[in-house]
XYZ file of C-alpha atoms in Angstrom:
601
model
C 87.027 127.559 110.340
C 89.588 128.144 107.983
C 89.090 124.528 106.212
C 85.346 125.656 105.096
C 86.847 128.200 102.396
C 87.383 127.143 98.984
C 91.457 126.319 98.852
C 92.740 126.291 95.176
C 95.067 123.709 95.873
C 97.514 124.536 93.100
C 97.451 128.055 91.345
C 96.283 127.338 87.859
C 98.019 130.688 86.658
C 101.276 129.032 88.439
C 100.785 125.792 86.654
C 100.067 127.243 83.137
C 102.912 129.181 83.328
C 105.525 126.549 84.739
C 103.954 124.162 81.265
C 103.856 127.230 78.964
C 105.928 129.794 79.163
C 108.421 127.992 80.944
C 108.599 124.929 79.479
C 106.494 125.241 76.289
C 104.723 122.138 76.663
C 102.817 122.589 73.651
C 106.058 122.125 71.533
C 105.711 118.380 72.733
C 103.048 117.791 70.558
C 105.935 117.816 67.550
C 107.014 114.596 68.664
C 104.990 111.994 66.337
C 103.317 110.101 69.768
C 101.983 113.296 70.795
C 100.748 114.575 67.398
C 96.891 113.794 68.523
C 97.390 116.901 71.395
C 97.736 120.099 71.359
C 96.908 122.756 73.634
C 93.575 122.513 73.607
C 94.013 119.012 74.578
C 96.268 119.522 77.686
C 93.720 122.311 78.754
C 90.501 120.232 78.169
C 91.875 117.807 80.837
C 92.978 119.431 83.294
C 90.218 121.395 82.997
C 88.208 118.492 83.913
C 90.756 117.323 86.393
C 90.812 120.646 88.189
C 86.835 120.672 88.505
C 86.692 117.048 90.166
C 89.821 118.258 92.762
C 88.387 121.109 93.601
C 84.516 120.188 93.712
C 83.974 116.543 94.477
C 87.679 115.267 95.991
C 88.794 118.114 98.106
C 85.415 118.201 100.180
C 85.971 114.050 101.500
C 89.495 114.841 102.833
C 88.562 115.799 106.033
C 86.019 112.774 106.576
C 88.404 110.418 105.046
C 91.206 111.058 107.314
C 88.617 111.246 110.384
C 87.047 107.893 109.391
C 89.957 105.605 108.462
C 89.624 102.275 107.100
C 88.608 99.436 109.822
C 89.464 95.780 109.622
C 86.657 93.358 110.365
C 86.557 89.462 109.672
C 89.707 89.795 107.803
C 88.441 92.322 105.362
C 89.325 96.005 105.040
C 86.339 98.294 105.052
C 87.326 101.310 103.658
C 85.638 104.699 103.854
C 82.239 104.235 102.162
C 82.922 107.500 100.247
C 85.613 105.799 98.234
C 82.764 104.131 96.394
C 81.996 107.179 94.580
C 85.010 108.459 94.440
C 86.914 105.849 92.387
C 84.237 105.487 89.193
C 84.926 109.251 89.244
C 88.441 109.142 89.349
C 88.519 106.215 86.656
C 86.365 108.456 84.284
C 89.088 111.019 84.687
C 91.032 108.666 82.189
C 94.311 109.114 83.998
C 94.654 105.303 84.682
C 95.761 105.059 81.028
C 96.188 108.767 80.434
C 99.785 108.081 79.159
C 99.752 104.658 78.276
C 99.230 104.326 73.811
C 96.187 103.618 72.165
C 96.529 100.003 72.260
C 96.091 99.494 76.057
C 92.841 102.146 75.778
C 95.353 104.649 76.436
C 95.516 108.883 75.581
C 99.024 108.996 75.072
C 99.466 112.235 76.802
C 102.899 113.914 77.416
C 103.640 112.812 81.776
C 104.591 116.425 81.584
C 100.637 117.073 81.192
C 99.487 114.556 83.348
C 102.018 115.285 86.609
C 99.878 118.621 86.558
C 96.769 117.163 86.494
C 97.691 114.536 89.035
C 98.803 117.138 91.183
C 95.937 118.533 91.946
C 94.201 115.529 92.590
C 97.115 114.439 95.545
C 96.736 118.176 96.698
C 93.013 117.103 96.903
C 92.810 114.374 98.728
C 96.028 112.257 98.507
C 94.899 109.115 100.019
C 91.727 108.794 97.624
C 94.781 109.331 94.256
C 96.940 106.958 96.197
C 95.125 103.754 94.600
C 95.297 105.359 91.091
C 98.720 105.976 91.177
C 99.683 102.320 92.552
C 97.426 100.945 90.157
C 98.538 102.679 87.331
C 102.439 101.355 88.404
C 101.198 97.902 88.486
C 99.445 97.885 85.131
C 102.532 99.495 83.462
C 104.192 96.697 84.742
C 102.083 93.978 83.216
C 101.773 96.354 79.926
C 105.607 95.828 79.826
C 106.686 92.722 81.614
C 103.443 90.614 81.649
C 102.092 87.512 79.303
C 100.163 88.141 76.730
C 97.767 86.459 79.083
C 98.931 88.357 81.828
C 97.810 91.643 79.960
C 94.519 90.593 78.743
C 93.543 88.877 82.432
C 94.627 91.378 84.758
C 96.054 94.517 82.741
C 93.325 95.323 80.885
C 91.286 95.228 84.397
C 93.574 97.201 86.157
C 93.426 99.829 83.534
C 89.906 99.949 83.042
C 89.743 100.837 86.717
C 87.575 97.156 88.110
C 90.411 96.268 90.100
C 93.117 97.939 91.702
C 97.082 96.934 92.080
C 100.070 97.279 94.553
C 103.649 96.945 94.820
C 104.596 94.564 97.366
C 108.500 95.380 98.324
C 108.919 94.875 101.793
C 109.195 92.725 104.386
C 109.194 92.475 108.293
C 112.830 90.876 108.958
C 114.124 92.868 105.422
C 112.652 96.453 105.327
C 114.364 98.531 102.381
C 117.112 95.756 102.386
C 115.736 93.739 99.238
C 118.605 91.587 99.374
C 117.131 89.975 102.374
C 113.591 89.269 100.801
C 112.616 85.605 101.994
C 109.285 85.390 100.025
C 109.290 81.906 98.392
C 107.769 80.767 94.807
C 107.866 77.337 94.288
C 107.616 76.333 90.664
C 103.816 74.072 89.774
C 102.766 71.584 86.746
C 100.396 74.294 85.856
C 103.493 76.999 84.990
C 102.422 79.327 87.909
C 103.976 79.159 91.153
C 102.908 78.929 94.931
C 103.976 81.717 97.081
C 104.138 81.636 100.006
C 105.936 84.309 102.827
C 104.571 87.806 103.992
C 105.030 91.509 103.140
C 104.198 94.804 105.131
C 103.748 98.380 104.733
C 101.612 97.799 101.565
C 99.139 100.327 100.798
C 95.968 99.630 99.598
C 96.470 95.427 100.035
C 92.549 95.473 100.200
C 89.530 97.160 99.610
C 85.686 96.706 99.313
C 84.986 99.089 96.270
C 87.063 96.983 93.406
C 86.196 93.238 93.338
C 90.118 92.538 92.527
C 93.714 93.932 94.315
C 96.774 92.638 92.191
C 100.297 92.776 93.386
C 103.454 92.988 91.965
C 104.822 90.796 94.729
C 108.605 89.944 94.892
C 109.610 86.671 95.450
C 112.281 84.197 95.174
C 112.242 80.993 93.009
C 113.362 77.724 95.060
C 117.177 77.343 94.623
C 117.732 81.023 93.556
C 121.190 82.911 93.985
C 121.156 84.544 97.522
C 120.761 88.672 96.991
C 119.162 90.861 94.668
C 120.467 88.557 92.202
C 117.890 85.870 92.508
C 114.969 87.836 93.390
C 111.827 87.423 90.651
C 108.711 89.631 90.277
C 104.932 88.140 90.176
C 101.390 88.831 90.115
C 99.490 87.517 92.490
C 95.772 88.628 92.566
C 93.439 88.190 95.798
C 91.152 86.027 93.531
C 92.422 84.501 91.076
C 90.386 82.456 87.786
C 90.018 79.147 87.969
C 87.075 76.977 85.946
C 85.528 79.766 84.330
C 84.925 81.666 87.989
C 87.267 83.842 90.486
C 87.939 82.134 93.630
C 89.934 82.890 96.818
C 93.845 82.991 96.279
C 94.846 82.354 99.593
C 96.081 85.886 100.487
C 95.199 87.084 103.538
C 95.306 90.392 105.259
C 97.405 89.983 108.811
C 96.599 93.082 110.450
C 96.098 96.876 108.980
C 98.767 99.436 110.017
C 97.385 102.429 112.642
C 99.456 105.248 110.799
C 99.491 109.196 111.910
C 98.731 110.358 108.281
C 97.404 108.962 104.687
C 94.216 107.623 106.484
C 92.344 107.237 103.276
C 94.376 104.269 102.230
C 95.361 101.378 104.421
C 98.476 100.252 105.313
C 98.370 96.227 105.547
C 100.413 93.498 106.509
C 100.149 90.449 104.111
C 100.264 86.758 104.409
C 100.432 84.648 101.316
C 100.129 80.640 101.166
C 98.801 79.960 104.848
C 96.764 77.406 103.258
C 99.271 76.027 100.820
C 97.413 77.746 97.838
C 98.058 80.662 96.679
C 99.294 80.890 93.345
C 101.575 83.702 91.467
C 102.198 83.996 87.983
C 105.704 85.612 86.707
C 106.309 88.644 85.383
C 109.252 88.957 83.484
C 112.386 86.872 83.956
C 113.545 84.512 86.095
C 115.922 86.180 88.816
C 115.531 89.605 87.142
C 112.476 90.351 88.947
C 113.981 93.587 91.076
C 115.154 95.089 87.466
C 111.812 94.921 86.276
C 110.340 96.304 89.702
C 112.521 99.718 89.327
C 110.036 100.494 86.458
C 107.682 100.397 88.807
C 109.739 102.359 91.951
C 111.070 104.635 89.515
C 107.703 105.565 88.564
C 106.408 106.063 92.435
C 109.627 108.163 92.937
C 108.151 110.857 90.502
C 104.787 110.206 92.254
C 105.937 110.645 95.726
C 107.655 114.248 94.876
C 104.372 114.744 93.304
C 102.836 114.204 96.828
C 105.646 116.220 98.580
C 104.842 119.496 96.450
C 100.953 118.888 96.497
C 100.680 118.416 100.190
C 103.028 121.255 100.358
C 100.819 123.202 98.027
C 97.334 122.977 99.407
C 98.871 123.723 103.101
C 100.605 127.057 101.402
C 97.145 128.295 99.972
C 95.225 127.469 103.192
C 98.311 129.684 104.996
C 98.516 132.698 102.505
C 94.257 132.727 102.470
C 94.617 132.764 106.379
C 96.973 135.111 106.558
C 95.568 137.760 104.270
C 92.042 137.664 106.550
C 92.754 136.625 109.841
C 93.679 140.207 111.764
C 96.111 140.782 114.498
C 98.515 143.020 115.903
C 99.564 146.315 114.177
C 102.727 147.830 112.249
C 105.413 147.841 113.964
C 105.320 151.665 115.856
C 101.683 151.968 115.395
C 100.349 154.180 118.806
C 96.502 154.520 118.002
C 94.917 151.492 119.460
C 91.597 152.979 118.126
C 92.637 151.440 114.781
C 91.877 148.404 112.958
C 94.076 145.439 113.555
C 95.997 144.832 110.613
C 96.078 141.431 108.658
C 99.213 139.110 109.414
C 100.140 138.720 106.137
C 101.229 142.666 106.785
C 103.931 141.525 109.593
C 107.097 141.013 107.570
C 107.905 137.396 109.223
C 104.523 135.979 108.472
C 105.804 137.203 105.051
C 109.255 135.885 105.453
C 107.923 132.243 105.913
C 104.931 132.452 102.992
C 107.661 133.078 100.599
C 109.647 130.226 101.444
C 106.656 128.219 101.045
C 105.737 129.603 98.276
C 109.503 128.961 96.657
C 109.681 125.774 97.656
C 106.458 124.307 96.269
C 107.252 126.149 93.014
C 110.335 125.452 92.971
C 109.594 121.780 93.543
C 106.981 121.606 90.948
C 109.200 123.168 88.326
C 111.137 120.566 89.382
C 109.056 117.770 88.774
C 107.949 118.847 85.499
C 111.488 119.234 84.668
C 112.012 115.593 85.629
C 108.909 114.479 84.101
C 109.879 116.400 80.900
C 112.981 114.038 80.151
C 110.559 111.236 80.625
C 108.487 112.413 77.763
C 112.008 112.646 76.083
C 113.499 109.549 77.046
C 110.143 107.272 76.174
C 109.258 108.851 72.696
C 111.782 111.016 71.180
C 112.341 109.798 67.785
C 116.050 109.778 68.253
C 118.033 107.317 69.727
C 121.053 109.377 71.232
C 117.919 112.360 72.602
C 116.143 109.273 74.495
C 119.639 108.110 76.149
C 120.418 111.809 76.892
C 117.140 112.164 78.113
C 116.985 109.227 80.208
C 120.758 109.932 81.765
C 119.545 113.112 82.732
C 116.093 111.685 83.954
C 118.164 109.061 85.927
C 120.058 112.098 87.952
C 117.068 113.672 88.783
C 115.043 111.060 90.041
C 116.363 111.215 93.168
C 116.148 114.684 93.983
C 112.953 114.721 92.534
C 111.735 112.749 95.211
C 113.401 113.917 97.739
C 113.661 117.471 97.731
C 109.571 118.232 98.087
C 109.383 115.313 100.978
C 112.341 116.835 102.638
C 111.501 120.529 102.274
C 107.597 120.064 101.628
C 107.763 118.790 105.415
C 109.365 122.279 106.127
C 106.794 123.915 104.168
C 104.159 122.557 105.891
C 104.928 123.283 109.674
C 105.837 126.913 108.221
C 101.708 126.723 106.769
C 100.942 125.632 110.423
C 103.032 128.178 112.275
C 101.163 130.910 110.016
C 97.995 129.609 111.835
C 99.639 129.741 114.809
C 97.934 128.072 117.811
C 94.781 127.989 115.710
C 97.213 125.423 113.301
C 97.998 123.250 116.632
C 94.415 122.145 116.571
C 92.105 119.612 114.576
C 89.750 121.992 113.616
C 91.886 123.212 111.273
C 94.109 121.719 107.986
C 97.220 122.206 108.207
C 97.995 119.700 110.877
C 96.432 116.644 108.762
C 98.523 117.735 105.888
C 101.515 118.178 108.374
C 101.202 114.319 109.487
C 100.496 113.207 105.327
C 103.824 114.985 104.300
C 105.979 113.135 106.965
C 105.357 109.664 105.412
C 106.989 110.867 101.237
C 110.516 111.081 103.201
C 110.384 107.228 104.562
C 108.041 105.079 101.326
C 109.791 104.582 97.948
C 113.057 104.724 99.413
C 114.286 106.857 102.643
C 116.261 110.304 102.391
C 119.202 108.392 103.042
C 118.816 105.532 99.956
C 118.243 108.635 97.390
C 121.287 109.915 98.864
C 123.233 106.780 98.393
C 121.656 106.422 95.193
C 122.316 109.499 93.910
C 126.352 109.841 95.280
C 126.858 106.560 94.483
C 125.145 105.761 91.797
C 123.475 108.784 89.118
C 125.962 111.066 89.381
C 129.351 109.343 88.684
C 127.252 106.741 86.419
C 128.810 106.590 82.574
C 131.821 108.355 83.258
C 130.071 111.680 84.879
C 128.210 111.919 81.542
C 124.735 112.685 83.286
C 126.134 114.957 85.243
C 127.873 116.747 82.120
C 124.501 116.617 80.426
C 122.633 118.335 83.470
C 125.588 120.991 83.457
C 124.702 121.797 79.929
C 120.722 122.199 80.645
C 121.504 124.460 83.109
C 124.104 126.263 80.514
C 121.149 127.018 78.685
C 119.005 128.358 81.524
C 121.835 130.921 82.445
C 121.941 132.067 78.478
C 118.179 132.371 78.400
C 118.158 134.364 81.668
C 120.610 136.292 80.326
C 118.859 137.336 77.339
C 115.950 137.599 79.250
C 117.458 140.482 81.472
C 117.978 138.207 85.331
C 119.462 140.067 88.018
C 123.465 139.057 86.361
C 124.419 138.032 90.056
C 121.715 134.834 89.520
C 123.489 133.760 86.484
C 127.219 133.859 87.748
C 125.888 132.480 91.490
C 124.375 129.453 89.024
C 127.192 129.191 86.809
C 129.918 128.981 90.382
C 127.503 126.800 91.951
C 127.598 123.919 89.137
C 130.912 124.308 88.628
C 131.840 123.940 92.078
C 129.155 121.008 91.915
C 130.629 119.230 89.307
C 134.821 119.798 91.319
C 133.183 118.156 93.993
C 131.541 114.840 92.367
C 134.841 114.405 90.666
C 136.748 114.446 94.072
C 134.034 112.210 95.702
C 134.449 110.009 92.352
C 138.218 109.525 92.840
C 137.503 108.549 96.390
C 135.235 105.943 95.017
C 137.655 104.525 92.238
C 140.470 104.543 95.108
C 138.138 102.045 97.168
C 137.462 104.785 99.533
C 133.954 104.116 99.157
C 132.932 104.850 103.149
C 134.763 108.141 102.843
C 132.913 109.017 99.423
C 129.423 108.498 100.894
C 130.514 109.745 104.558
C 128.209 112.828 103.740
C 125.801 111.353 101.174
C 122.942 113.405 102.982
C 124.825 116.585 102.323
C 125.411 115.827 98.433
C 122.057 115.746 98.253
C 121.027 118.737 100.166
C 123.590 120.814 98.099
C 122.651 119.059 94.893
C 119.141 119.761 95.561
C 119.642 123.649 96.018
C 121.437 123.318 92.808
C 118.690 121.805 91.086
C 115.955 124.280 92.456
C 118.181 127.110 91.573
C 118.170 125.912 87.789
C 114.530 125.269 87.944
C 113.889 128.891 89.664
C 116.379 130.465 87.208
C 114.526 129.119 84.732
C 111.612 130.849 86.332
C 112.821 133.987 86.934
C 113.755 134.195 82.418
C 109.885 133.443 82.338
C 109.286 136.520 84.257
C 111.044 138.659 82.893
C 110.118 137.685 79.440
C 106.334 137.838 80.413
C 107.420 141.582 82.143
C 108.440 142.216 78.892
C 106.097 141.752 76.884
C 103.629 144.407 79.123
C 99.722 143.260 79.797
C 98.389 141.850 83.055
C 100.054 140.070 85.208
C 102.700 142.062 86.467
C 102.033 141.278 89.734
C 102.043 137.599 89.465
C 105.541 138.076 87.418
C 107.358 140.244 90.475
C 106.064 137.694 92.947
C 108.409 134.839 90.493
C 111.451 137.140 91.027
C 111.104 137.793 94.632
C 111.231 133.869 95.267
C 113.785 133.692 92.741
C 115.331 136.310 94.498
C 114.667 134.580 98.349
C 116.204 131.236 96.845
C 119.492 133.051 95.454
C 119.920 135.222 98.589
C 119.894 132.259 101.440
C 120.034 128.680 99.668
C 122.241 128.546 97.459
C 124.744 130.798 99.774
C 124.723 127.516 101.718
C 126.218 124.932 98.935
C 129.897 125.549 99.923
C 129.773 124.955 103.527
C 127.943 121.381 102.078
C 130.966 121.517 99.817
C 133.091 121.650 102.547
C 131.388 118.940 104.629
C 131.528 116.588 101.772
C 135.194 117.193 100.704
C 136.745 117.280 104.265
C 134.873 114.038 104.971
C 134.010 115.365 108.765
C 133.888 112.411 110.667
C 131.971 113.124 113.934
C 128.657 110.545 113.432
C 130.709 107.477 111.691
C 133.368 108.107 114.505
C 131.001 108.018 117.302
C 130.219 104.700 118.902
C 127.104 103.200 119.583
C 127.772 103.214 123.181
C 128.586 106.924 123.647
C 125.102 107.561 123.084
């Protein structure tokens, strides 16, 4: 079977280039938070991050997704294998990996450590799925929380003895948080009794921690209706009381039967059945939702993490497959006497490996991108570089998360159609990863909210200014390709397609400012798809300067630097060809789904 071969997951020559000769990571280490790193640093972790993905997680992804967690006398058992795994993980130091010294923490650049989480979600994304919720919830605390808040339960949380969760949603209320009904009644002691229920939250419970905290919204008796009177708070599954931890009167109602991300469970929680269980808040009163987007904003980057990782190890499996499994032969070939030929020699297995292939790099580049402002906007020394930085990171949050769910889904089937009806089965990969990838376009906010978000939110937010600031980044891609030598169609094609970009968001603003707001966001799903071509296309410009550069400068590698300008080429050549027809769909405000009624259907 195709599974049993080793699968890099991620190419480490892909990675080290998209952090070094793309982006220069090392040049980070001039900021004074990140003086402690260098090189050398960076490598020595994900060296050691690499080793575990590849040697100890990868192997339990197939027996974790066969053997999901059961529920059993209101417990959730979850695969015994997670035992191991987790100390491991933990050791890893990534819990704290970019958190400051005084929280335990490495301070490393998120740049860094998106790489090396990477290949632990490409690994087995379940079994990273309770580090990277636990790391959100900490970060919280670190923030938000009491001192006593952050010695109790932060400092556990980071030093990997218990895990956390974000607790969002609820039956009647879904993504709707202005609906949330969760009460918190105010107590002598100064914490509060919740009481209510949640659903869809991943990892609620667990045998292989003795603790689960969760950021749990809530809202204080006689709070303003809305998102206005929501308030955040921790609420452990055992909480301390007289020197011991006792029950806390949460309760796990039932574990969700889901098609993919079996590792982790999916539970439906019931707080205060018995009247007692007791929350303590986090940050203030009513302003518990703009603490919380910490927290989401956080998961976003995480969750187009997922998208390109799940993308990733199902593009590896495909392009190993396709360069040993034999069939057919060229196209005119008469001599049956001869060898079949490999599929990766029949130019449409081709054709769909190199849209794989440019849209996991793509998306990674664009991640890193993303996460690159981050390590701007938190630790720049300059005030006006952290509010540039943090515009910009605003505007690409969205498409950061939703490009590699949207088009890592594509990806995907394209790794199982490579298979072909050996990829329809469950002996092999692809199919698993095909179900996992499905799930990073519905959590952490649908396709549709980052579309709404982004339209009518990031990208007419301060006057247009983050949207002049990402016009300038890309300014400087299309001078550095230039210099570099790119194909001088690229550059004008990038130049057009921003400016044309930027025509169109002012239009769509107008609308907005006019109180045309339905007509503005009529086609928020397109603005996103064309936004998100735009995006890639700065991120594979940016790419295809590295290339050429490296070309230049002779050695080994060539190879590896022609394949970067053929996906360059692919993503020039038939995406962004396809911007103004979106364009055209978002300016002419085509009406045909918000004019047909529900009972035509």
């Amino acid at each position: 079977m195709t599974s049993a071969r080793a699968n890099p997951l991620l190419s480490d020559r892909d990675t080290d280039f998209q952090l070094y000769e793309v982006l220069d990571a090392a040049s980070l280490c001039a900021l004074p938070d990140f003086a402690e790193h260098s090189r050398e640093t960076f490598e020595l972790v994900l060296g050691n991050v690499r080793r575990f993905s590849r040697e100890v997680l990868f192997p339990t992804y197939r027996m974790m997704d066969a053997e999901p967690p059961s529920f059993r006398d209101g417990r959730v058992h979850v695969n015994p294998l997670m035992r191991r795994l987790y100390p491991g993980l933990v050791e890893l130091g990534l819990l704290t990996a970019t958190r400051p010294p005084e929280v335990g923490g490495q301070q490393l650049p998120l740049t860094v450590a998106s790489v090396a989480s990477a290949y632990l979600m490409a690994a087995n994304l379940s079994a990273y799925g309770y580090v990277g919720l636990t790391i959100g919830a900490a970060h919280l605390l670190e923030v938000f929380g009491s001192p006593w808040l952050r010695e109790e339960f932060m400092a556990r949380l980071y030093r990997g003895e218990w895990t956390g969760t974000m607790a969002l949603t609820e039956p009647q209320a879904g993504s709707s948080l202005a609906d949330v009904k969760t009460r918190a009644t105010p107590a002598p002691d100064g914490t509060y009794r919740i009481t209510g229920s949640k659903i869809f939250i991943s990892g609620a419970d667990q045998d292989f921690t003795e603790n689960v905290v969760h950021l749990t919204l809530a809202r204080i008796d006689g709070a303003p209706p809305g998102t206005r009177g929501i308030s955040l708070f921790a609420v452990p599954t055992r909480r301390p009381e007289g020197g011991r931890w006792v029950d806390n009167d949460v309760q796990v109602a039932g574990v969700i039967h889901k098609i993919g991300w079996k590792g982790i469970p999916s539970c439906v929680l019931s707080y205060g059945e018995a009247g007692d269980c007791r929350g303590w808040l986090v940050g203030p009163e009513n302003r518990g939702l703009a603490c919380m987007f910490q927290m989401m904003n956080e998961a976003r980057i995480m969750v187009g993490l997922n998208g390109v990782s799940t993308a990733s190890v199902a593009y590896h499996e495909a392009l190993e497959y396709a360069r040993s499994r034999p069939q057919g032969r060229p196209a005119g070939a008469k001599d049956l006497s001869q060898p079949q030929t490999a599929i990766i020699e029949h130019a449409d297995v081709r054709r769909m490996l190199l849209r794989q292939k440019a849209i996991v790099e793509g998306g990674l580049s664009l991640l890193l991108a993303a996460s690159w402002q981050a390590d701007l906007a938190g630790h720049a020394p300059e005030e006006e570089a952290r509010r540039r930085a943090g515009l910009l990171l605003d505007l690409l949050t969205p498409v950061a998360k939703t490009f590699p769910a949207e088009k890592g889904y594509e990806a995907n089937a394209l790794a199982l159609q490579v298979h072909g009806g050996y990829g329809y089965s469950s002996e092999y990969l692809p199919e698993a990863w095909l179900r996992d990838q499905k799930l990073n376009s519905i959590h952490e906010g649908t396709t549709g909210i980052q579309g709404l978000d982004l339209l009518g939110r990031k990208v007419v937010a301060a006057g247009g200014e983050a949207l002049r600031i990402f016009s300038e980044e890309v300014a400087a891609t299309v001078a550095r390709a230039r210099r570099a030598g790119v194909e001088p169609g690229w550059c004008t094609a990038m130049e057009r397609t921003v400016e044309v970009v930027g025509e169109l968001t002012l239009a769509l603003g107008s609308m907005g400012m006019a109180g045309e707001v339905e007509q503005m966001l009529r086609h928020s799903a397109d603005f996103m798809e064309l936004f998100s071509i735009t995006a890639v296309a700065w991120r594979w410009l940016a790419q295809a300067a590295a290339a050429r550069e490296g070309l230049a400068r002779g050695g080994a590698g060539r190879d590896f630097y022609e394949g970067k300008l053929c996906a360059a080429q692919y993503w020039f050549s038939v995406e962004v060809p396809r911007v103004p027809h979106l364009v055209e769909l978002c300016r002419s405000g085509e009406d045909s789904y918000t004019r047909m009624h529900p009972e035509w259907f």
